[in-house]
mmCIF file of C-alpha atoms in Angstrom:
data_model
loop_
_atom_site.group_PDB
_atom_site.id
_atom_site.type_symbol
_atom_site.label_atom_id
_atom_site.label_comp_id
_atom_site.label_asym_id
_atom_site.label_seq_id
_atom_site.Cartn_x
_atom_site.Cartn_y
_atom_site.Cartn_z
ATOM 1 C CA UNK A 23 18.676 -0.271 -17.977
ATOM 2 C CA UNK A 24 19.718 -3.218 -15.651
ATOM 3 C CA UNK A 25 16.419 -4.806 -14.141
ATOM 4 C CA UNK A 26 18.014 -8.088 -12.012
ATOM 5 C CA UNK A 27 17.574 -7.893 -8.277
ATOM 6 C CA UNK A 28 20.702 -8.059 -6.093
ATOM 7 C CA UNK A 29 21.318 -11.159 -4.015
ATOM 8 C CA UNK A 30 20.395 -9.551 -0.802
ATOM 9 C CA UNK A 31 16.904 -8.392 -2.254
ATOM 10 C CA UNK A 32 16.473 -12.146 -3.624
ATOM 11 C CA UNK A 33 17.471 -13.566 0.016
ATOM 12 C CA UNK A 34 14.804 -11.146 1.875
ATOM 13 C CA UNK A 35 12.199 -12.215 -0.728
ATOM 14 C CA UNK A 36 12.849 -15.848 -0.421
ATOM 15 C CA UNK A 37 12.920 -15.672 3.471
ATOM 16 C CA UNK A 38 9.493 -13.807 3.363
ATOM 17 C CA UNK A 39 7.939 -16.368 0.907
ATOM 18 C CA UNK A 40 8.980 -19.399 3.099
ATOM 19 C CA UNK A 41 7.526 -17.890 6.001
ATOM 20 C CA UNK A 42 4.165 -16.942 4.208
ATOM 21 C CA UNK A 43 3.988 -20.321 2.968
ATOM 22 C CA UNK A 44 4.885 -22.032 6.372
ATOM 23 C CA UNK A 45 3.619 -19.640 8.813
ATOM 24 C CA UNK A 46 0.796 -17.793 7.003
ATOM 25 C CA UNK A 47 -1.316 -19.983 4.967
ATOM 26 C CA UNK A 48 -4.673 -19.210 3.606
ATOM 27 C CA UNK A 49 -6.607 -20.706 6.612
ATOM 28 C CA UNK A 50 -3.929 -18.754 9.278
ATOM 29 C CA UNK A 51 -4.895 -15.664 7.457
ATOM 30 C CA UNK A 52 -8.948 -16.246 7.819
ATOM 31 C CA UNK A 53 -8.355 -16.832 11.359
ATOM 32 C CA UNK A 54 -6.455 -13.571 11.749
ATOM 33 C CA UNK A 55 -8.886 -11.634 9.656
ATOM 34 C CA UNK A 56 -11.889 -12.860 11.730
ATOM 35 C CA UNK A 57 -10.025 -12.088 15.181
ATOM 36 C CA UNK A 58 -10.981 -9.212 17.424
ATOM 37 C CA UNK A 59 -8.010 -7.353 16.393
ATOM 38 C CA UNK A 60 -7.578 -8.386 12.701
ATOM 39 C CA UNK A 61 -3.842 -8.618 13.290
ATOM 40 C CA UNK A 62 -1.367 -11.189 14.922
ATOM 41 C CA UNK A 63 1.166 -10.211 17.052
ATOM 42 C CA UNK A 64 3.320 -13.043 16.483
ATOM 43 C CA UNK A 65 3.323 -12.364 12.617
ATOM 44 C CA UNK A 66 4.272 -8.959 13.425
ATOM 45 C CA UNK A 67 7.239 -10.247 15.571
ATOM 46 C CA UNK A 68 8.473 -12.623 12.850
ATOM 47 C CA UNK A 69 8.376 -9.716 10.408
ATOM 48 C CA UNK A 70 10.625 -7.699 12.686
ATOM 49 C CA UNK A 71 13.032 -10.887 13.211
ATOM 50 C CA UNK A 72 13.191 -11.314 9.405
ATOM 51 C CA UNK A 73 14.469 -7.475 9.309
ATOM 52 C CA UNK A 74 11.342 -6.396 7.306
ATOM 53 C CA UNK A 75 10.594 -3.473 9.753
ATOM 54 C CA UNK A 76 14.289 -2.509 9.810
ATOM 55 C CA UNK A 77 14.465 -2.434 5.881
ATOM 56 C CA UNK A 78 13.162 0.928 4.996
ATOM 57 C CA UNK A 79 14.562 2.651 7.957
ATOM 58 C CA UNK A 80 18.053 4.694 7.855
ATOM 59 C CA UNK A 81 20.955 2.981 9.040
ATOM 60 C CA UNK A 82 21.662 5.791 11.601
ATOM 61 C CA UNK A 83 18.520 4.742 13.207
ATOM 62 C CA UNK A 84 19.247 1.251 13.451
ATOM 63 C CA UNK A 85 17.720 0.090 10.002
ATOM 64 C CA UNK A 86 19.034 -1.383 6.753
ATOM 65 C CA UNK A 87 18.502 1.814 4.765
ATOM 66 C CA UNK A 88 16.675 0.157 1.872
ATOM 67 C CA UNK A 89 15.192 2.093 -0.884
ATOM 68 C CA UNK A 90 11.993 1.658 -3.034
ATOM 69 C CA UNK A 91 13.786 -1.114 -5.094
ATOM 70 C CA UNK A 92 14.252 -3.245 -2.006
ATOM 71 C CA UNK A 93 10.630 -2.474 -0.810
ATOM 72 C CA UNK A 94 9.342 -3.582 -3.941
ATOM 73 C CA UNK A 95 10.456 -7.289 -3.662
ATOM 74 C CA UNK A 96 9.001 -7.083 0.163
ATOM 75 C CA UNK A 97 5.670 -5.795 -0.933
ATOM 76 C CA UNK A 98 5.412 -8.165 -3.769
ATOM 77 C CA UNK A 99 5.603 -11.150 -1.451
ATOM 78 C CA UNK A 100 3.313 -9.511 0.939
ATOM 79 C CA UNK A 101 0.683 -9.090 -1.828
ATOM 80 C CA UNK A 102 1.231 -12.856 -2.814
ATOM 81 C CA UNK A 103 0.482 -13.939 0.558
ATOM 82 C CA UNK A 104 -2.409 -11.579 1.239
ATOM 83 C CA UNK A 105 -0.516 -10.516 4.462
ATOM 84 C CA UNK A 106 -2.942 -8.406 6.718
ATOM 85 C CA UNK A 107 -0.484 -6.907 9.206
ATOM 86 C CA UNK A 108 -0.054 -3.250 9.574
ATOM 87 C CA UNK A 109 3.397 -3.331 7.327
ATOM 88 C CA UNK A 110 2.283 -0.828 4.690
ATOM 89 C CA UNK A 111 0.978 1.635 7.130
ATOM 90 C CA UNK A 112 3.830 1.595 9.300
ATOM 91 C CA UNK A 113 6.426 1.717 6.552
ATOM 92 C CA UNK A 114 4.495 4.745 4.705
ATOM 93 C CA UNK A 115 4.534 6.450 8.336
ATOM 94 C CA UNK A 116 8.191 5.981 8.599
ATOM 95 C CA UNK A 117 8.731 7.432 5.225
ATOM 96 C CA UNK A 118 7.000 10.599 6.452
ATOM 97 C CA UNK A 119 9.327 10.544 9.306
ATOM 98 C CA UNK A 120 12.431 9.922 7.418
ATOM 99 C CA UNK A 121 11.459 13.092 4.992
ATOM 100 C CA UNK A 122 10.904 15.037 7.972
ATOM 101 C CA UNK A 123 14.386 14.260 9.499
ATOM 102 C CA UNK A 124 13.621 14.922 13.171
ATOM 103 C CA UNK A 125 12.037 11.688 14.431
ATOM 104 C CA UNK A 126 14.933 9.575 14.693
ATOM 105 C CA UNK A 127 13.728 8.059 17.924
ATOM 106 C CA UNK A 128 10.358 6.787 16.534
ATOM 107 C CA UNK A 129 12.127 5.191 13.326
ATOM 108 C CA UNK A 130 14.526 3.358 15.735
ATOM 109 C CA UNK A 131 11.494 1.776 17.477
ATOM 110 C CA UNK A 132 10.043 1.052 14.077
ATOM 111 C CA UNK A 133 13.173 -0.635 12.937
ATOM 112 C CA UNK A 134 13.057 -2.628 16.235
ATOM 113 C CA UNK A 135 9.652 -3.990 15.256
ATOM 114 C CA UNK A 136 8.267 -1.978 18.742
ATOM 115 C CA UNK A 137 6.357 0.769 17.065
ATOM 116 C CA UNK A 138 3.325 0.566 14.535
ATOM 117 C CA UNK A 139 2.260 3.518 12.619
ATOM 118 C CA UNK A 140 -0.513 4.523 10.782
ATOM 119 C CA UNK A 141 -1.357 7.678 8.170
ATOM 120 C CA UNK A 142 -4.402 9.768 8.935
ATOM 121 C CA UNK A 143 -4.642 11.635 5.649
ATOM 122 C CA UNK A 144 -7.737 11.207 4.134
ATOM 123 C CA UNK A 145 -11.044 12.987 4.959
ATOM 124 C CA UNK A 146 -14.908 12.616 4.193
ATOM 125 C CA UNK A 147 -14.848 15.055 1.470
ATOM 126 C CA UNK A 148 -11.356 14.760 0.083
ATOM 127 C CA UNK A 149 -11.606 11.445 -1.873
ATOM 128 C CA UNK A 150 -8.103 11.169 -3.583
ATOM 129 C CA UNK A 151 -6.855 14.741 -3.124
ATOM 130 C CA UNK A 152 -4.882 14.625 -0.031
ATOM 131 C CA UNK A 153 -4.413 18.444 0.042
ATOM 132 C CA UNK A 154 -8.315 18.624 0.645
ATOM 133 C CA UNK A 155 -7.874 18.992 4.257
ATOM 134 C CA UNK A 156 -10.264 20.506 6.831
ATOM 135 C CA UNK A 157 -8.588 19.241 9.822
ATOM 136 C CA UNK A 158 -7.207 22.506 11.486
ATOM 137 C CA UNK A 159 -3.974 22.713 13.498
ATOM 138 C CA UNK A 160 -3.622 25.952 15.509
ATOM 139 C CA UNK A 161 -1.059 27.276 17.556
ATOM 140 C CA UNK A 162 -2.054 26.052 21.447
ATOM 141 C CA UNK A 163 -2.099 28.665 24.060
ATOM 142 C CA UNK A 164 -1.550 26.253 26.953
ATOM 143 C CA UNK A 165 1.308 24.193 28.074
ATOM 144 C CA UNK A 166 4.983 25.047 28.799
ATOM 145 C CA UNK A 167 6.169 24.886 25.193
ATOM 146 C CA UNK A 168 3.038 25.893 23.491
ATOM 147 C CA UNK A 169 2.456 23.418 20.833
ATOM 148 C CA UNK A 170 -0.398 22.689 18.571
ATOM 149 C CA UNK A 171 -4.014 21.867 18.809
ATOM 150 C CA UNK A 172 -5.879 19.365 16.236
ATOM 151 C CA UNK A 173 -9.381 19.685 15.463
ATOM 152 C CA UNK A 174 -10.917 17.428 12.807
ATOM 153 C CA UNK A 175 -11.808 13.876 11.471
ATOM 154 C CA UNK A 176 -9.804 11.464 9.467
ATOM 155 C CA UNK A 177 -11.477 8.524 7.659
ATOM 156 C CA UNK A 178 -10.468 5.129 6.571
ATOM 157 C CA UNK A 179 -7.135 5.171 8.246
ATOM 158 C CA UNK A 180 -5.350 2.111 7.278
ATOM 159 C CA UNK A 181 -4.688 0.161 10.413
ATOM 160 C CA UNK A 182 -5.295 3.171 12.757
ATOM 161 C CA UNK A 183 -6.609 0.978 15.699
ATOM 162 C CA UNK A 184 -3.283 -0.820 15.963
ATOM 163 C CA UNK A 185 -1.066 2.094 15.270
ATOM 164 C CA UNK A 186 0.955 3.684 18.488
ATOM 165 C CA UNK A 187 1.566 6.741 16.739
ATOM 166 C CA UNK A 188 -0.454 8.539 13.904
ATOM 167 C CA UNK A 189 1.171 10.693 10.976
ATOM 168 C CA UNK A 190 -1.595 13.352 10.635
ATOM 169 C CA UNK A 191 -1.859 16.128 7.986
ATOM 170 C CA UNK A 192 -3.705 19.285 9.191
ATOM 171 C CA UNK A 193 -4.430 22.607 7.841
ATOM 172 C CA UNK A 194 -2.315 25.202 9.678
ATOM 173 C CA UNK A 195 -2.752 27.851 6.841
ATOM 174 C CA UNK A 196 -3.968 28.644 3.272
ATOM 175 C CA UNK A 197 -7.166 27.279 1.682
ATOM 176 C CA UNK A 198 -8.844 23.890 2.305
ATOM 177 C CA UNK A 199 -7.272 22.575 -1.163
ATOM 178 C CA UNK A 200 -3.899 24.361 -1.321
ATOM 179 C CA UNK A 201 -0.482 22.776 -1.009
ATOM 180 C CA UNK A 202 0.719 25.394 1.099
ATOM 181 C CA UNK A 203 -0.177 25.671 4.531
ATOM 182 C CA UNK A 204 -0.106 22.080 5.214
ATOM 183 C CA UNK A 205 1.517 20.574 8.486
ATOM 184 C CA UNK A 206 2.216 17.324 9.382
ATOM 185 C CA UNK A 207 2.252 15.798 12.930
ATOM 186 C CA UNK A 208 3.422 12.529 14.679
ATOM 187 C CA UNK A 209 0.502 12.155 17.399
ATOM 188 C CA UNK A 210 0.642 9.513 20.047
ATOM 189 C CA UNK A 211 -2.576 7.530 19.549
ATOM 190 C CA UNK A 212 -3.259 7.838 23.304
ATOM 191 C CA UNK A 213 -3.283 11.652 23.346
ATOM 192 C CA UNK A 214 -6.237 13.010 25.012
ATOM 193 C CA UNK A 215 -8.753 14.377 22.625
ATOM 194 C CA UNK A 216 -7.808 11.635 19.960
ATOM 195 C CA UNK A 217 -10.815 9.066 19.483
ATOM 196 C CA UNK A 218 -10.320 5.775 17.295
ATOM 197 C CA UNK A 219 -13.092 3.716 15.793
ATOM 198 C CA UNK A 220 -11.653 0.686 14.008
ATOM 199 C CA UNK A 221 -13.368 -1.732 11.812
ATOM 200 C CA UNK A 222 -12.868 -4.521 9.249
ATOM 201 C CA UNK A 223 -12.819 -3.469 5.551
ATOM 202 C CA UNK A 224 -13.770 -5.171 2.667
ATOM 203 C CA UNK A 225 -10.499 -6.821 2.106
ATOM 204 C CA UNK A 226 -9.981 -8.098 5.301
ATOM 205 C CA UNK A 227 -7.475 -5.496 6.325
ATOM 206 C CA UNK A 228 -8.544 -3.010 9.297
ATOM 207 C CA UNK A 229 -9.077 0.658 9.186
ATOM 208 C CA UNK A 230 -10.289 3.332 11.315
ATOM 209 C CA UNK A 231 -12.042 6.625 11.841
ATOM 210 C CA UNK A 232 -9.983 9.133 13.977
ATOM 211 C CA UNK A 233 -11.343 12.062 15.307
ATOM 212 C CA UNK A 234 -9.325 14.958 16.981
ATOM 213 C CA UNK A 235 -11.162 17.220 19.447
ATOM 214 C CA UNK A 236 -9.071 19.695 20.934
ATOM 215 C CA UNK A 237 -5.924 17.224 20.970
ATOM 216 C CA UNK A 238 -2.801 19.065 21.875
ATOM 217 C CA UNK A 239 0.827 17.929 20.675
ATOM 218 C CA UNK A 240 3.858 19.611 21.540
ATOM 219 C CA UNK A 241 6.037 21.652 18.952
ATOM 220 C CA UNK A 242 8.311 18.589 18.500
ATOM 221 C CA UNK A 243 5.508 16.633 17.012
ATOM 222 C CA UNK A 244 5.911 18.626 14.015
ATOM 223 C CA UNK A 245 7.117 16.750 10.761
ATOM 224 C CA UNK A 246 9.002 19.089 8.699
ATOM 225 C CA UNK A 247 8.235 22.770 8.909
ATOM 226 C CA UNK A 248 4.845 24.265 10.099
ATOM 227 C CA UNK A 249 2.920 25.036 6.916
ATOM 228 C CA UNK A 250 5.504 23.355 4.608
ATOM 229 C CA UNK A 251 4.280 19.720 4.611
ATOM 230 C CA UNK A 252 2.783 19.765 1.373
ATOM 231 C CA UNK A 253 6.387 18.430 -0.579
ATOM 232 C CA UNK A 254 6.582 15.666 2.231
ATOM 233 C CA UNK A 255 2.968 14.773 1.771
ATOM 234 C CA UNK A 256 3.278 14.246 -1.833
ATOM 235 C CA UNK A 257 6.509 12.457 -1.864
ATOM 236 C CA UNK A 258 5.516 10.289 0.773
ATOM 237 C CA UNK A 259 2.035 9.391 -1.026
ATOM 238 C CA UNK A 260 3.975 8.606 -4.040
ATOM 239 C CA UNK A 261 6.110 6.237 -2.288
ATOM 240 C CA UNK A 262 3.121 4.748 -0.821
ATOM 241 C CA UNK A 263 1.404 4.407 -4.208
ATOM 242 C CA UNK A 264 4.638 2.472 -5.629
ATOM 243 C CA UNK A 265 4.758 0.070 -2.770
ATOM 244 C CA UNK A 266 0.872 -0.647 -3.350
ATOM 245 C CA UNK A 267 1.851 -1.349 -7.052
ATOM 246 C CA UNK A 268 4.352 -3.741 -5.804
ATOM 247 C CA UNK A 269 1.893 -5.365 -3.586
ATOM 248 C CA UNK A 270 -1.016 -5.609 -6.087
ATOM 249 C CA UNK A 271 1.724 -7.227 -8.716
ATOM 250 C CA UNK A 272 2.240 -9.997 -6.228
ATOM 251 C CA UNK A 273 -1.445 -10.394 -5.658
ATOM 252 C CA UNK A 274 -1.943 -10.619 -9.537
ATOM 253 C CA UNK A 275 0.684 -13.150 -9.915
ATOM 254 C CA UNK A 276 -0.703 -15.402 -7.340
ATOM 255 C CA UNK A 277 -4.123 -15.234 -8.588
ATOM 256 C CA UNK A 278 -2.801 -15.648 -12.184
ATOM 257 C CA UNK A 279 -0.935 -18.759 -10.967
ATOM 258 C CA UNK A 280 -4.222 -20.242 -9.044
ATOM 259 C CA UNK A 281 -6.232 -19.665 -11.956
ATOM 260 C CA UNK A 282 -3.883 -21.555 -14.324
ATOM 261 C CA UNK A 283 -3.701 -24.450 -11.797
ATOM 262 C CA UNK A 284 -7.671 -24.552 -11.691
ATOM 263 C CA UNK A 285 -7.990 -24.703 -15.484
ATOM 264 C CA UNK A 286 -5.577 -27.616 -15.663
ATOM 265 C CA UNK A 287 -7.721 -29.662 -12.998
ATOM 266 C CA UNK A 288 -11.207 -28.703 -13.686
ATOM 267 C CA UNK A 289 -12.506 -31.143 -16.356
ATOM 268 C CA UNK A 290 -15.584 -30.828 -18.658
ATOM 269 C CA UNK A 291 -16.342 -33.161 -21.552
ATOM 270 C CA UNK A 292 -13.570 -35.363 -20.095
ATOM 271 C CA UNK A 293 -10.708 -33.027 -20.718
ATOM 272 C CA UNK A 294 -9.130 -30.430 -18.461
ATOM 273 C CA UNK A 295 -10.782 -27.011 -19.359
ATOM 274 C CA UNK A 296 -7.242 -25.603 -20.236
ATOM 275 C CA UNK A 297 -7.193 -27.467 -23.193
ATOM 276 C CA UNK A 298 -10.062 -25.013 -24.811
ATOM 277 C CA UNK A 299 -8.579 -22.476 -27.072
ATOM 278 C CA UNK A 300 -10.973 -19.842 -25.908
ATOM 279 C CA UNK A 301 -9.732 -20.062 -22.348
ATOM 280 C CA UNK A 302 -6.349 -20.239 -23.240
ATOM 281 C CA UNK A 303 -6.719 -16.911 -25.239
ATOM 282 C CA UNK A 304 -8.011 -15.284 -21.976
ATOM 283 C CA UNK A 305 -5.306 -16.626 -20.184
ATOM 284 C CA UNK A 306 -2.888 -15.118 -22.582
ATOM 285 C CA UNK A 307 -4.690 -11.755 -22.285
ATOM 286 C CA UNK A 308 -4.306 -12.126 -18.311
ATOM 287 C CA UNK A 309 -0.421 -12.828 -18.650
ATOM 288 C CA UNK A 310 0.077 -9.772 -20.878
ATOM 289 C CA UNK A 311 -1.658 -7.545 -18.386
ATOM 290 C CA UNK A 312 0.398 -9.009 -15.941
ATOM 291 C CA UNK A 313 3.537 -8.337 -17.505
ATOM 292 C CA UNK A 314 2.969 -4.763 -18.584
ATOM 293 C CA UNK A 315 2.145 -3.984 -15.034
ATOM 294 C CA UNK A 316 5.206 -5.626 -13.816
ATOM 295 C CA UNK A 317 7.351 -3.340 -15.937
ATOM 296 C CA UNK A 318 5.558 -0.207 -14.868
ATOM 297 C CA UNK A 319 5.526 -1.138 -11.304
ATOM 298 C CA UNK A 320 9.324 -1.800 -11.339
ATOM 299 C CA UNK A 321 10.154 1.496 -13.325
ATOM 300 C CA UNK A 322 8.197 3.271 -10.632
ATOM 301 C CA UNK A 323 10.079 1.681 -8.052
ATOM 302 C CA UNK A 324 13.306 2.589 -9.635
ATOM 303 C CA UNK A 325 12.368 6.187 -9.896
ATOM 304 C CA UNK A 326 11.564 6.356 -6.507
ATOM 305 C CA UNK A 327 14.821 5.260 -5.555
ATOM 306 C CA UNK A 328 16.435 7.971 -8.013
ATOM 307 C CA UNK A 329 14.818 10.767 -6.006
ATOM 308 C CA UNK A 330 13.893 12.989 -8.854
ATOM 309 C CA UNK A 331 10.624 14.556 -8.140
ATOM 310 C CA UNK A 332 9.276 15.174 -11.634
ATOM 311 C CA UNK A 333 9.991 11.810 -12.884
ATOM 312 C CA UNK A 334 8.647 10.387 -9.686
ATOM 313 C CA UNK A 335 5.515 11.814 -10.216
ATOM 314 C CA UNK A 336 5.117 10.874 -13.856
ATOM 315 C CA UNK A 337 6.183 7.341 -13.603
ATOM 316 C CA UNK A 338 4.220 6.499 -10.195
ATOM 317 C CA UNK A 339 1.004 7.992 -11.717
ATOM 318 C CA UNK A 340 1.693 6.042 -14.873
ATOM 319 C CA UNK A 341 2.325 3.006 -12.821
ATOM 320 C CA UNK A 342 -0.941 3.255 -10.550
ATOM 321 C CA UNK A 343 -2.952 3.597 -13.648
ATOM 322 C CA UNK A 344 -1.594 0.737 -15.478
ATOM 323 C CA UNK A 345 -1.556 -1.582 -12.504
ATOM 324 C CA UNK A 346 -5.000 -0.480 -11.552
ATOM 325 C CA UNK A 347 -6.087 -1.310 -15.063
ATOM 326 C CA UNK A 348 -4.343 -4.816 -15.172
ATOM 327 C CA UNK A 349 -5.817 -5.622 -11.665
ATOM 328 C CA UNK A 350 -9.262 -4.981 -12.809
ATOM 329 C CA UNK A 351 -8.696 -7.143 -15.967
ATOM 330 C CA UNK A 352 -7.053 -10.236 -14.142
ATOM 331 C CA UNK A 353 -9.449 -10.088 -11.076
ATOM 332 C CA UNK A 354 -12.479 -10.138 -13.137
ATOM 333 C CA UNK A 355 -11.132 -12.812 -15.741
ATOM 334 C CA UNK A 356 -9.882 -15.077 -12.761
ATOM 335 C CA UNK A 357 -13.318 -15.014 -11.111
ATOM 336 C CA UNK A 358 -15.001 -15.822 -14.252
ATOM 337 C CA UNK A 359 -12.807 -18.840 -15.082
ATOM 338 C CA UNK A 360 -13.335 -20.020 -11.628
ATOM 339 C CA UNK A 361 -16.910 -19.962 -12.037
ATOM 340 C CA UNK A 362 -19.269 -19.740 -9.065
ATOM 341 C CA UNK A 363 -16.351 -20.699 -6.865
ATOM 342 C CA UNK A 364 -14.715 -17.751 -7.610
ATOM 343 C CA UNK A 365 -16.699 -15.597 -5.369
ATOM 344 C CA UNK A 366 -16.742 -18.045 -2.335
ATOM 345 C CA UNK A 367 -15.016 -16.929 0.779
ATOM 346 C CA UNK A 368 -13.285 -20.418 1.034
ATOM 347 C CA UNK A 369 -11.484 -19.896 -2.168
ATOM 348 C CA UNK A 370 -8.377 -17.498 -2.309
ATOM 349 C CA UNK A 371 -9.355 -16.050 -5.422
ATOM 350 C CA UNK A 372 -12.043 -13.994 -4.088
ATOM 351 C CA UNK A 373 -9.853 -12.606 -1.414
ATOM 352 C CA UNK A 374 -7.172 -11.483 -3.862
ATOM 353 C CA UNK A 375 -9.647 -9.933 -6.116
ATOM 354 C CA UNK A 376 -11.138 -7.787 -2.908
ATOM 355 C CA UNK A 377 -7.735 -6.792 -2.152
ATOM 356 C CA UNK A 378 -6.853 -5.527 -5.553
ATOM 357 C CA UNK A 379 -10.023 -3.639 -5.491
ATOM 358 C CA UNK A 380 -9.038 -1.849 -2.367
ATOM 359 C CA UNK A 381 -5.498 -1.258 -3.622
ATOM 360 C CA UNK A 382 -7.104 0.472 -6.723
ATOM 361 C CA UNK A 383 -9.114 3.030 -4.253
ATOM 362 C CA UNK A 384 -5.887 3.714 -2.233
ATOM 363 C CA UNK A 385 -3.579 6.699 -2.442
ATOM 364 C CA UNK A 386 -5.588 7.517 -5.594
ATOM 365 C CA UNK A 387 -7.619 5.477 -7.962
ATOM 366 C CA UNK A 388 -6.826 4.940 -11.720
ATOM 367 C CA UNK A 389 -9.052 7.962 -12.832
ATOM 368 C CA UNK A 390 -7.178 10.145 -10.339
ATOM 369 C CA UNK A 391 -3.587 9.140 -11.501
ATOM 370 C CA UNK A 392 -4.568 9.329 -15.123
ATOM 371 C CA UNK A 393 -5.759 12.967 -14.723
ATOM 372 C CA UNK A 394 -2.648 13.794 -12.393
ATOM 373 C CA UNK A 395 -0.385 12.332 -15.411
ATOM 374 C CA UNK A 396 -2.074 14.235 -18.166
ATOM 375 C CA UNK A 397 -1.621 17.544 -15.936
ATOM 376 C CA UNK A 398 1.981 16.925 -15.413
ATOM 377 C CA UNK A 399 4.387 19.338 -17.707
ATOM 378 C CA UNK A 400 5.589 17.755 -20.742
ATOM 379 C CA UNK A 401 2.344 15.778 -21.332
ATOM 380 C CA UNK A 402 0.960 18.328 -24.154
ATOM 381 C CA UNK A 403 4.288 19.244 -25.562
ATOM 382 C CA UNK A 404 5.218 22.153 -23.266
ATOM 383 C CA UNK A 405 8.558 22.360 -21.656
ATOM 384 C CA UNK A 406 8.734 20.597 -18.011
#
């Protein structure tokens, strides 16, 4: 299999890396994280100018029609730069809209950088099971075109307070954990009955709790068909997990590089500590984890681009598990090798470690994806 990136993909990555190095350095990021909104409008405008918001949007809606491999190089650079802008939340929301096939006007706004999205999927009781939905969607009796009434609460919605439109999963039928009976909606954040409480997360990102109390949306807000959103939800969640693997890879590479640089400059007994064989062995182990994670993350992107559901499920779960294990190992080793400085706010190492920890918990942790992988057809020898 050919794993070399195309020239256009490398150009995207290079442009993004140069912007991060020149305009989104570590101190700039720290200032953004501490600001009231936790994001920067200027940075978002730059991402749009670079074509990043248009990349995953289909060409018929003003985008470039980029696939998961194209997005892999972008997310890797965002992970390397610890970018806290609502890019992941927006492109994941755009994937829901793309799969739904009926919200071209919203996708056009995303491509132009005029609209930010967020995905309100998880609930207090659901943990990593996105089919565990208590939020209810019922046919509305009011209004000229009927529509739907939403009631419930979504927790830890990534960049929920910055979004103009929320992609919301709700149950319109079936049992609370059934794949059937799930409906998806594109809900404007200013809809009456929608209340959003934002806060900063451990890794410097922003999240929000979103409550729906009699929020009424029109029939046109549906993404896909009523009660049949389970397949879209699974496919989009796998897409998001694949993007997270790429982001984690960029963060791990940066953390590995900075740790190696530190070992070359930190001295004990008159020599750089990189000369100590025990520390060289630990760096070698970190490198092995990094390369194994890279292989799995890239394979997941390829399978996502191919669009075969069975292979997508298998490879994404395998990648999320392997990347999660690598992130924990590399993060812990980097912190230990930096010593007490590794946990200080002034050093990037602690920020990379916290971001990697949050990626592990987003869209299914290692245990969740290991169990999912083991439950897939073919794992125990039965026919797929």
